[in-house]
Short mmCIF file of C-alpha atoms and ligand atoms in Angstrom, two decimals:
data_model
loop_
_atom_site.label_atom_id
_atom_site.label_comp_id
_atom_site.label_asym_id
_atom_site.label_seq_id
_atom_site.Cartn_x
_atom_site.Cartn_y
_atom_site.Cartn_z
CA MET A 1 6.17 29.79 14.53
CA SER A 2 2.61 28.97 15.50
CA ASN A 3 0.10 27.99 12.84
CA LEU A 4 -2.96 28.49 15.08
CA SER A 5 -4.50 30.97 12.64
CA ALA A 6 -4.94 28.05 10.19
CA LEU A 7 -7.79 26.87 12.47
CA GLN A 8 -9.88 29.99 11.86
CA GLY A 9 -13.33 28.97 10.60
CA LYS A 10 -12.50 25.26 10.47
CA HIS A 11 -15.22 22.74 11.31
CA ILE A 12 -13.91 20.24 13.82
CA VAL A 13 -15.73 17.17 15.11
CA LEU A 14 -14.28 16.46 18.53
CA GLY A 15 -14.83 12.83 19.51
CA ILE A 16 -14.55 12.13 23.23
CA THR A 17 -14.42 8.62 24.66
CA GLY A 18 -14.62 7.25 28.18
CA GLY A 19 -11.20 7.66 29.74
CA ILE A 20 -9.84 9.72 32.61
CA ALA A 21 -8.15 12.04 30.11
CA ALA A 22 -11.64 13.16 28.99
CA TYR A 23 -11.35 15.96 31.55
CA LYS A 24 -8.64 17.45 29.33
CA SER A 25 -11.05 17.53 26.40
CA ALA A 26 -12.69 20.64 27.83
CA THR A 27 -9.35 22.45 27.57
CA LEU A 28 -8.83 21.07 24.09
CA LEU A 29 -12.26 22.26 23.00
CA ARG A 30 -11.62 25.69 24.55
CA LEU A 31 -8.34 26.01 22.63
CA PHE A 32 -9.97 25.08 19.32
CA ILE A 33 -12.72 27.65 19.90
CA LYS A 34 -10.19 30.28 20.93
CA ALA A 35 -8.34 29.71 17.65
CA GLY A 36 -11.56 30.45 15.75
CA ALA A 37 -12.72 26.91 14.94
CA GLU A 38 -16.31 25.69 15.15
CA VAL A 39 -16.48 22.50 17.19
CA GLN A 40 -19.14 19.79 17.32
CA VAL A 41 -18.66 17.37 20.19
CA VAL A 42 -19.56 13.70 19.73
CA MET A 43 -19.28 11.61 22.89
CA THR A 44 -19.49 7.92 23.54
CA PRO A 45 -22.01 6.99 26.24
CA SER A 46 -19.22 6.13 28.69
CA ALA A 47 -17.45 9.47 28.12
CA LYS A 48 -20.37 11.08 29.99
CA GLU A 49 -19.20 9.29 33.12
CA PHE A 50 -16.00 11.34 32.96
CA ILE A 51 -17.15 14.76 31.77
CA THR A 52 -20.64 16.20 31.49
CA PRO A 53 -22.25 17.11 28.17
CA VAL A 54 -23.36 20.38 29.81
CA THR A 55 -19.75 21.56 30.17
CA LEU A 56 -18.96 20.64 26.58
CA SER A 57 -22.09 22.10 25.03
CA ALA A 58 -21.55 25.34 26.98
CA LEU A 59 -17.98 25.59 25.71
CA SER A 60 -18.82 24.63 22.12
CA GLN A 61 -22.14 26.50 22.11
CA LYS A 62 -23.70 23.50 20.40
CA PRO A 63 -25.67 20.57 21.78
CA VAL A 64 -23.43 17.57 22.28
CA VAL A 65 -24.24 14.57 20.11
CA SER A 66 -24.06 11.16 21.73
CA GLU A 67 -27.08 9.04 20.80
CA PHE A 68 -28.47 8.18 17.38
CA PHE A 69 -31.81 9.78 18.37
CA THR A 70 -32.98 12.44 20.82
CA ALA A 71 -35.17 10.32 23.11
CA ASN A 72 -38.13 12.65 23.60
CA THR A 73 -38.45 14.07 20.06
CA GLY A 74 -37.24 11.13 17.98
CA GLU A 75 -34.94 13.51 16.08
CA TRP A 76 -32.30 11.51 14.20
CA HIS A 77 -28.70 12.67 14.38
CA SER A 78 -27.06 12.15 11.05
CA HIS A 79 -23.53 10.87 11.29
CA VAL A 80 -23.33 11.22 7.51
CA ASP A 81 -24.06 14.96 7.67
CA LEU A 82 -21.57 15.38 10.50
CA GLY A 83 -18.95 13.49 8.54
CA LEU A 84 -19.49 15.81 5.58
CA TRP A 85 -19.58 18.98 7.70
CA ALA A 86 -16.22 18.22 9.30
CA ASP A 87 -12.98 19.67 7.98
CA CYS A 88 -11.36 17.20 10.35
CA MET A 89 -12.22 14.87 13.18
CA VAL A 90 -10.17 14.73 16.36
CA ILE A 91 -10.73 11.82 18.74
CA ALA A 92 -9.18 12.74 22.09
CA PRO A 93 -8.97 10.84 24.27
CA ALA A 94 -9.26 7.64 22.25
CA THR A 95 -9.57 4.58 24.49
CA ALA A 96 -8.35 1.11 23.55
CA SER A 97 -11.98 0.08 23.10
CA THR A 98 -12.84 2.88 20.66
CA ILE A 99 -9.57 2.39 18.76
CA GLY A 100 -10.49 -1.30 18.40
CA LYS A 101 -13.96 -0.42 17.14
CA MET A 102 -12.60 2.13 14.67
CA ALA A 103 -10.00 -0.32 13.38
CA ASN A 104 -12.63 -3.01 12.83
CA GLY A 105 -15.73 -1.04 11.84
CA VAL A 106 -17.76 -1.84 14.97
CA ALA A 107 -20.27 0.96 14.51
CA ASP A 108 -22.32 0.63 17.69
CA ASN A 109 -22.23 4.26 18.79
CA MET A 110 -22.50 7.73 17.28
CA LEU A 111 -18.76 8.38 17.51
CA VAL A 112 -17.71 5.34 15.51
CA THR A 113 -20.46 5.81 12.90
CA THR A 114 -19.33 9.42 12.47
CA TYR A 115 -15.73 8.23 12.15
CA LEU A 116 -16.70 5.73 9.46
CA SER A 117 -18.59 8.46 7.58
CA ALA A 118 -15.89 11.10 7.88
CA LYS A 119 -14.37 12.12 4.58
CA SER A 120 -11.78 14.43 6.08
CA GLN A 121 -8.54 13.88 8.00
CA VAL A 122 -8.94 12.06 11.31
CA PHE A 123 -6.58 12.59 14.25
CA VAL A 124 -6.50 10.06 17.06
CA ALA A 125 -4.96 10.81 20.46
CA PRO A 126 -4.82 7.53 22.39
CA ALA A 127 -4.97 7.54 26.19
CA MET A 128 -4.84 4.40 28.27
CA ASP A 129 -2.87 2.50 30.84
CA LEU A 130 0.65 1.48 29.83
CA ASP A 131 -0.11 -2.25 29.63
CA MET A 132 -3.18 -1.68 27.45
CA MET A 133 -1.09 0.60 25.25
CA ALA A 134 1.62 -2.05 24.92
CA HIS A 135 -0.80 -4.93 24.19
CA PRO A 136 -0.36 -6.40 20.71
CA SER A 137 -4.05 -5.90 19.96
CA THR A 138 -3.74 -2.14 20.61
CA THR A 139 -0.57 -2.00 18.53
CA ARG A 140 -2.26 -3.83 15.68
CA ASN A 141 -5.38 -1.64 15.84
CA ILE A 142 -3.29 1.54 15.83
CA GLU A 143 -1.35 0.22 12.83
CA SER A 144 -4.71 -0.38 11.09
CA LEU A 145 -5.79 3.21 11.77
CA LYS A 146 -2.51 4.47 10.33
CA SER A 147 -3.02 2.34 7.24
CA TYR A 148 -6.41 4.07 6.77
CA GLY A 149 -4.52 7.39 6.68
CA ASN A 150 -5.47 8.51 10.21
CA ILE A 151 -2.89 10.59 12.05
CA ILE A 152 -1.99 9.16 15.45
CA ILE A 153 -1.02 11.76 18.02
CA GLU A 154 1.28 9.60 20.09
CA PRO A 155 0.62 9.41 23.82
CA GLN A 156 3.38 10.55 26.13
CA SER A 157 5.18 8.71 28.87
CA GLY A 158 4.48 9.89 32.36
CA PHE A 159 2.39 9.51 35.47
CA LEU A 160 -0.86 7.70 34.66
CA ALA A 161 -4.21 7.76 36.47
CA SER A 162 -3.61 4.17 37.58
CA GLY A 163 -0.66 5.37 39.63
CA LEU A 164 1.75 3.66 37.28
CA THR A 165 4.28 5.44 35.13
CA GLY A 166 4.70 4.65 31.43
CA LYS A 167 3.50 5.36 27.89
CA GLY A 168 -0.22 6.06 27.62
CA ARG A 169 -0.81 9.61 28.79
CA MET A 170 -2.81 11.62 26.26
CA GLU A 171 -0.76 14.29 24.53
CA GLU A 172 -1.34 17.70 26.12
CA PRO A 173 -4.24 19.69 24.56
CA GLU A 174 -1.87 22.53 23.53
CA ASN A 175 0.17 20.08 21.46
CA ILE A 176 -2.89 18.39 19.92
CA VAL A 177 -4.16 21.79 18.78
CA GLU A 178 -0.75 22.50 17.28
CA VAL A 179 -0.69 19.21 15.33
CA VAL A 180 -4.13 19.97 13.86
CA ALA A 181 -3.16 23.57 13.10
CA ASP A 182 0.06 22.43 11.40
CA PHE A 183 -1.99 20.04 9.26
CA PHE A 184 -4.27 22.83 8.00
CA ALA A 185 -1.33 25.20 7.56
CA SER A 186 0.61 22.69 5.45
CA ARG A 187 -2.51 21.86 3.43
CA SER A 188 -3.02 25.49 2.59
CA ASP A 189 0.70 25.69 1.89
CA SER A 190 1.18 25.11 -1.81
CA SER A 191 4.78 26.30 -1.76
CA LEU A 192 5.92 23.23 -3.70
CA ALA A 193 3.18 23.39 -6.35
CA GLY A 194 4.55 22.34 -9.71
CA LYS A 195 7.89 21.25 -8.22
CA LYS A 196 9.34 17.77 -8.56
CA VAL A 197 10.84 16.15 -5.50
CA LEU A 198 12.83 12.92 -5.26
CA VAL A 199 12.90 11.08 -1.92
CA THR A 200 14.71 7.85 -1.00
CA ALA A 201 13.48 5.81 1.96
CA GLY A 202 14.03 2.58 3.86
CA PRO A 203 16.93 0.14 3.88
CA THR A 204 18.54 -1.65 0.96
CA TYR A 205 18.93 -5.42 0.87
CA GLU A 206 22.10 -6.84 -0.66
CA LYS A 207 21.71 -10.45 -1.70
CA ILE A 208 24.09 -13.14 -0.43
CA ASP A 209 22.18 -16.03 -1.98
CA PRO A 210 18.51 -16.45 -3.03
CA VAL A 211 17.31 -16.51 0.60
CA ARG A 212 19.77 -14.32 2.52
CA PHE A 213 20.74 -10.70 2.44
CA ILE A 214 22.64 -7.94 4.22
CA GLY A 215 20.24 -5.26 5.40
CA ASN A 216 19.52 -2.89 8.26
CA TYR A 217 16.71 -1.89 10.61
CA SER A 218 15.52 1.22 8.76
CA SER A 219 11.69 1.28 8.73
CA GLY A 220 11.35 3.92 6.00
CA LYS A 221 8.94 5.96 8.16
CA MET A 222 10.92 9.22 8.00
CA GLY A 223 11.28 9.07 4.21
CA PHE A 224 7.60 8.24 3.72
CA ALA A 225 6.61 11.13 6.01
CA LEU A 226 8.79 13.46 3.91
CA ALA A 227 7.18 12.23 0.69
CA GLU A 228 3.66 12.84 2.12
CA GLU A 229 4.66 16.29 3.37
CA CYS A 230 6.05 17.36 -0.02
CA ALA A 231 2.97 16.02 -1.81
CA ALA A 232 0.70 17.84 0.65
CA ARG A 233 2.50 21.06 -0.29
CA GLY A 234 1.75 20.50 -3.95
CA ALA A 235 4.87 18.69 -5.19
CA GLU A 236 4.99 15.78 -7.59
CA VAL A 237 7.00 13.24 -5.61
CA THR A 238 9.04 10.27 -6.77
CA LEU A 239 9.58 8.01 -3.77
CA VAL A 240 12.30 5.41 -4.28
CA ALA A 241 11.67 2.90 -1.51
CA GLY A 242 13.76 -0.01 -0.32
CA PRO A 243 11.98 -3.04 1.18
CA VAL A 244 9.54 -1.59 3.75
CA ALA A 245 6.08 -2.47 5.09
CA LEU A 246 4.54 0.95 4.47
CA THR A 247 1.87 2.41 2.20
CA THR A 248 1.61 5.85 0.63
CA HIS A 249 -1.56 7.95 0.76
CA HIS A 250 -1.21 11.06 -1.36
CA PRO A 251 -2.07 10.57 -5.05
CA SER A 252 0.86 12.78 -6.13
CA ILE A 253 3.40 10.25 -4.88
CA ARG A 254 4.87 7.93 -7.52
CA ARG A 255 6.49 5.06 -5.71
CA ILE A 256 9.33 3.01 -7.18
CA ASP A 257 10.15 -0.10 -5.14
CA VAL A 258 13.74 -1.28 -5.25
CA GLU A 259 15.79 -3.76 -3.30
CA SER A 260 19.52 -3.13 -3.64
CA ALA A 261 21.66 0.02 -3.54
CA ARG A 262 22.42 -0.35 -7.24
CA GLU A 263 18.72 -0.52 -8.12
CA MET A 264 18.13 2.54 -5.91
CA LEU A 265 20.95 4.38 -7.68
CA ASP A 266 19.46 3.59 -11.12
CA ALA A 267 16.01 4.84 -10.09
CA CYS A 268 17.52 8.00 -8.57
CA THR A 269 19.78 8.90 -11.49
CA ALA A 270 16.77 8.53 -13.81
CA SER A 271 14.61 10.93 -11.74
CA PHE A 272 17.19 13.41 -10.49
CA PRO A 273 17.59 15.54 -13.66
CA ASP A 274 13.92 16.63 -13.40
CA ALA A 275 13.91 17.17 -9.64
CA GLU A 276 14.16 20.55 -7.96
CA ILE A 277 14.70 18.91 -4.57
CA ALA A 278 16.18 15.49 -3.73
CA ILE A 279 16.11 14.11 -0.18
CA MET A 280 18.30 11.09 0.52
CA CYS A 281 16.65 9.53 3.53
CA ALA A 282 17.41 5.87 2.76
CA ALA A 283 19.78 3.86 4.93
CA VAL A 284 21.77 2.50 2.00
CA ALA A 285 23.97 -0.52 2.71
CA ASP A 286 27.56 0.64 2.36
CA TYR A 287 28.75 -2.80 1.19
CA ARG A 288 27.38 -5.73 -0.77
CA PRO A 289 28.69 -9.28 -1.14
CA GLU A 290 31.21 -9.47 -3.95
CA GLN A 291 29.34 -12.43 -5.36
CA MET A 292 25.75 -13.56 -5.17
CA THR A 293 25.38 -17.29 -5.50
CA ASP A 294 22.27 -18.35 -7.39
CA LYS A 295 21.94 -21.49 -5.28
CA LYS A 296 21.32 -21.44 -1.55
CA ILE A 297 24.54 -21.83 0.44
CA LYS A 298 24.14 -25.18 2.25
CA ARG A 299 25.34 -25.77 5.79
CA GLU A 300 26.47 -29.34 5.12
CA HIS A 301 29.18 -30.08 2.58
CA THR A 302 30.72 -26.61 2.72
CA GLU A 303 33.51 -24.97 4.56
CA VAL A 304 32.37 -22.03 6.67
CA PRO A 305 31.99 -19.45 3.91
CA THR A 306 33.90 -16.18 3.92
CA LEU A 307 31.83 -13.25 2.83
CA ARG A 308 33.87 -10.86 0.74
CA LEU A 309 32.30 -7.44 0.49
CA VAL A 310 32.68 -4.67 -2.06
CA LYS A 311 31.69 -1.02 -1.77
CA ASN A 312 28.26 0.06 -2.93
CA PRO A 313 27.87 3.24 -4.96
CA ASP A 314 27.20 6.34 -2.86
CA ILE A 315 23.88 7.57 -4.23
CA ALA A 316 23.92 10.95 -2.48
CA ALA A 317 27.48 11.65 -3.64
CA THR A 318 26.66 10.57 -7.21
CA LEU A 319 23.74 13.01 -7.31
CA GLY A 320 25.94 15.64 -5.63
CA LYS A 321 28.38 15.40 -8.54
CA ALA A 322 25.59 15.71 -11.10
CA LYS A 323 23.83 18.57 -9.28
CA ARG A 324 22.92 21.63 -11.33
CA PRO A 325 22.69 25.15 -9.88
CA GLY A 326 19.26 25.56 -8.27
CA GLN A 327 18.81 21.91 -7.36
CA VAL A 328 18.63 21.31 -3.61
CA LEU A 329 20.18 18.07 -2.36
CA VAL A 330 19.51 16.94 1.21
CA GLY A 331 21.18 14.06 3.04
CA PHE A 332 20.77 12.41 6.40
CA ALA A 333 23.48 11.45 8.86
CA LEU A 334 23.54 9.14 11.82
CA GLU A 335 26.61 9.80 13.92
CA THR A 336 27.74 8.47 17.27
CA ASP A 337 30.57 10.89 18.00
CA ASN A 338 31.56 14.42 16.97
CA GLU A 339 28.06 14.55 15.56
CA VAL A 340 27.92 18.04 14.05
CA ALA A 341 31.53 18.02 12.78
CA ASN A 342 31.06 14.62 11.12
CA ALA A 343 27.75 15.67 9.61
CA VAL A 344 29.28 18.86 8.16
CA GLU A 345 32.17 16.84 6.74
CA LYS A 346 29.66 14.48 5.10
CA LEU A 347 27.67 17.42 3.72
CA GLU A 348 30.82 18.83 2.09
CA ARG A 349 32.11 15.48 0.82
CA LYS A 350 28.80 14.66 -0.89
CA ASN A 351 28.15 18.22 -2.15
CA LEU A 352 24.86 18.47 -0.22
CA ASP A 353 22.95 21.67 0.53
CA TYR A 354 21.59 20.43 3.85
CA ILE A 355 22.21 17.48 6.09
CA VAL A 356 19.72 16.25 8.68
CA LEU A 357 21.50 14.86 11.72
CA ASN A 358 19.58 12.09 13.47
CA SER A 359 20.12 12.19 17.18
CA MET A 360 21.43 9.00 18.70
CA ARG A 361 21.19 10.47 22.17
CA VAL A 362 17.42 11.00 22.41
CA ALA A 363 15.24 8.03 23.45
CA GLY A 364 12.42 7.62 20.93
CA ALA A 365 14.43 8.97 17.99
CA GLY A 366 15.89 7.04 15.06
CA PHE A 367 15.23 3.66 13.47
CA GLY A 368 11.82 2.04 13.68
CA THR A 369 10.15 4.59 15.98
CA ASP A 370 7.26 6.89 15.09
CA THR A 371 9.10 9.86 16.56
CA ASN A 372 12.37 11.58 15.80
CA ALA A 373 14.60 14.41 16.96
CA VAL A 374 16.99 15.98 14.44
CA SER A 375 19.23 18.93 13.69
CA ILE A 376 19.09 20.48 10.24
CA ILE A 377 22.52 21.71 9.15
CA SER A 378 23.57 23.84 6.19
CA PRO A 379 27.14 24.66 5.11
CA GLN A 380 26.81 27.82 7.22
CA GLY A 381 26.00 25.84 10.39
CA THR A 382 22.94 24.60 12.27
CA VAL A 383 19.71 25.88 10.74
CA LYS A 384 17.35 24.33 13.24
CA ASP A 385 17.21 21.87 16.13
CA VAL A 386 13.96 19.91 15.99
CA PRO A 387 13.06 18.34 19.37
CA LEU A 388 11.39 14.92 19.72
CA MET A 389 8.07 14.86 17.87
CA SER A 390 6.20 12.63 15.41
CA LYS A 391 8.05 11.88 12.16
CA ASP A 392 5.16 13.59 10.31
CA ARG A 393 5.84 16.83 12.15
CA VAL A 394 9.60 16.45 11.82
CA ALA A 395 9.02 16.12 8.06
CA GLY A 396 7.14 19.44 8.12
CA GLU A 397 10.00 21.15 9.96
CA ILE A 398 12.59 19.75 7.52
CA ILE A 399 10.67 20.82 4.42
CA THR A 400 10.05 24.29 5.84
CA ALA A 401 13.76 24.68 6.66
CA ILE A 402 15.09 23.50 3.28
CA THR A 403 12.62 25.50 1.20
CA GLN A 404 12.96 28.79 3.04
CA LYS A 405 15.37 30.23 0.52
CA ASN A 406 13.79 28.64 -2.56
N1 CTP B 1 23.95 7.47 1.23
C1 CTP B 1 23.76 7.13 -0.09
N2 CTP B 1 24.39 6.05 -0.62
C2 CTP B 1 25.19 5.30 0.14
C3 CTP B 1 25.40 5.62 1.51
C4 CTP B 1 24.75 6.73 2.03
O1 CTP B 1 23.00 7.83 -0.77
N3 CTP B 1 25.79 4.24 -0.39
C5 CTP B 1 23.29 8.68 1.76
C6 CTP B 1 22.25 8.42 2.83
O2 CTP B 1 20.97 8.28 2.27
C7 CTP B 1 22.36 9.67 3.68
C8 CTP B 1 23.80 10.09 3.54
O3 CTP B 1 24.28 9.47 2.36
O4 CTP B 1 21.60 10.72 3.16
C9 CTP B 1 24.70 9.72 4.69
O5 CTP B 1 24.56 8.35 5.00
P1 CTP B 1 25.49 7.68 6.08
O6 CTP B 1 25.25 6.21 6.08
O7 CTP B 1 25.40 8.43 7.37
O8 CTP B 1 26.93 8.02 5.45
P2 CTP B 1 28.07 7.19 4.90
O9 CTP B 1 28.59 7.92 3.71
O10 CTP B 1 27.68 5.76 4.71
O11 CTP B 1 29.14 7.34 6.05
P3 CTP B 1 29.39 6.47 7.37
O12 CTP B 1 28.51 5.26 7.32
O13 CTP B 1 30.84 6.16 7.26
O14 CTP B 1 29.10 7.40 8.51
#
């Protein structure tokens, strides 16, 4: 279902920087206007080398802003006013240079000053050559933008202007418009207002000794995206997080940090009675060492140690047993074979209402990535296949699917 109508009457600042993909910004602008949005274009000086302000002002029916002053009249362009006017800012294409300036507050042009003044949601659609995209400085700068709460619209892999093939191609304008429309649609969606939601996220660490543990590669990104999505729809969210390097943004998220499966279980059993919806997204360690030594196990003077493991509690199954009528319990499954059949078996065994099957087959899905592809399954069968997209958007699809009947 398209949410394009959510763009009606919205004020969008479209930031355009100097990259080949700037030619696509005209299409992007056209699509925003067609959906009923009002668009103010802000260009960096070098963007004008790639697309003319005349094209953009004709399409937006507004003069394009690029300099701090209009040279012949001395009129000052207020980035503060623009920042306040905007319901959102979309920077597409965003070059490595502009991303670096945004990440570090280098306010030497109208686009970056407007960005720093913007009070609303900012979307950033990077576009650059694959090696620039893969450089640690770009990665670090993009991580900084995410930590400021900006939404990164991931570039796609494909044929690049340089003639090379790889990740760095700006997302297609149609998809950028959809991401922005989904954002406004979910913001105006208060379907979870007054509801309490419990989400688990990340791995658990099971101590072997004071400096070693058993863990896994879960980044927590999917669970955090689900928590943000529920909060955006009006819910009061309790997010029980294993050890992850992530931050939350929405004020309605209460975060409880835990380390082990048993700590996660305690936090969950305390919150579950009040929750209308519980989503078990954590990658809980199935086993823990039978004993934790309080002194570091030394390499010298010891035999090679044998690690005896014992089973951890199954948090999802424990909540499944305690579930009251009306409570919705959602689990995740990562399967390598007989995916759907195994997921359905897991759903039944743990008394879940839905299970979200992570695809192991799709590149870019699963642990650590910013994207995911899943199937949402109910006891009646597959509810929805969600193709590869950002974990933020996957979160939206999951919440829509599991709340349809509530
Ligand atoms: N889960 C849990 N507590 C555990 C293990 C899993 O709450 N100790 C939850 C996960 O958060 C997920 C679901 O159960 O929502 C399925 O997790 P998964 O690891 O796929 O299932 P397991 O029961 O561990 O089965 P297996 O590893 O044998 O596939």
